[in-house]
Amino acid sequence: LLRQRLRRDLWQFVIWIGGTSMLAAFTVSAVNGSYGTETDRVNLLATAAANPVIMLFRGLPSGADLGAFTGFLILPFLAMMAAFMSSFMAVRHTRADEDA
């Protein structure tokens, strides 16, 4: 049963994973272009740390190097995409079971 569902959802998984990977890759190049110096990243992190709403949704920054800064910026979007994917898959399977 699990194999059948995975086979049926293969293309959706490929599209979701590909889209998420492209978002991450484009974000890394955009962050490198926009915030190329560590001083720019430190200034933005100081501004973000002063705002409690940003800290609520993004969490504590773990550093100003390129990887940690990119993770700080992209994590909410990746979590939202994972939530959408899970919701769409669950609705699809429960609606298909209702019609059967």
Short mmCIF file of C-alpha atoms in Angstrom, two decimals, residues 5 10 15 28 33 39 44 48 51 53 63 70 73 88-89 92 94-95:
data_model
loop_
_atom_site.label_atom_id
_atom_site.label_comp_id
_atom_site.label_asym_id
_atom_site.label_seq_id
_atom_site.Cartn_x
_atom_site.Cartn_y
_atom_site.Cartn_z
CA ARG A 5 0.99 5.64 -2.78
CA LEU A 10 6.24 10.34 -7.33
CA ILE A 15 8.16 18.78 -8.23
CA VAL A 28 22.05 31.46 -1.62
CA GLY A 33 24.84 39.20 -4.13
CA THR A 39 29.37 43.81 7.88
CA LEU A 44 20.83 43.22 9.29
CA ALA A 48 16.37 41.69 13.19
CA ASN A 51 12.47 43.18 16.58
CA VAL A 53 8.26 39.59 15.85
CA GLY A 63 26.06 33.69 13.11
CA THR A 70 21.06 32.20 4.54
CA LEU A 73 16.52 34.08 5.99
CA PHE A 88 -1.87 19.10 -0.02
CA MET A 89 -0.80 15.46 0.15
CA ARG A 92 -5.44 14.58 -1.72
CA THR A 94 -8.26 11.77 2.25
CA ARG A 95 -10.42 13.12 -0.58
#
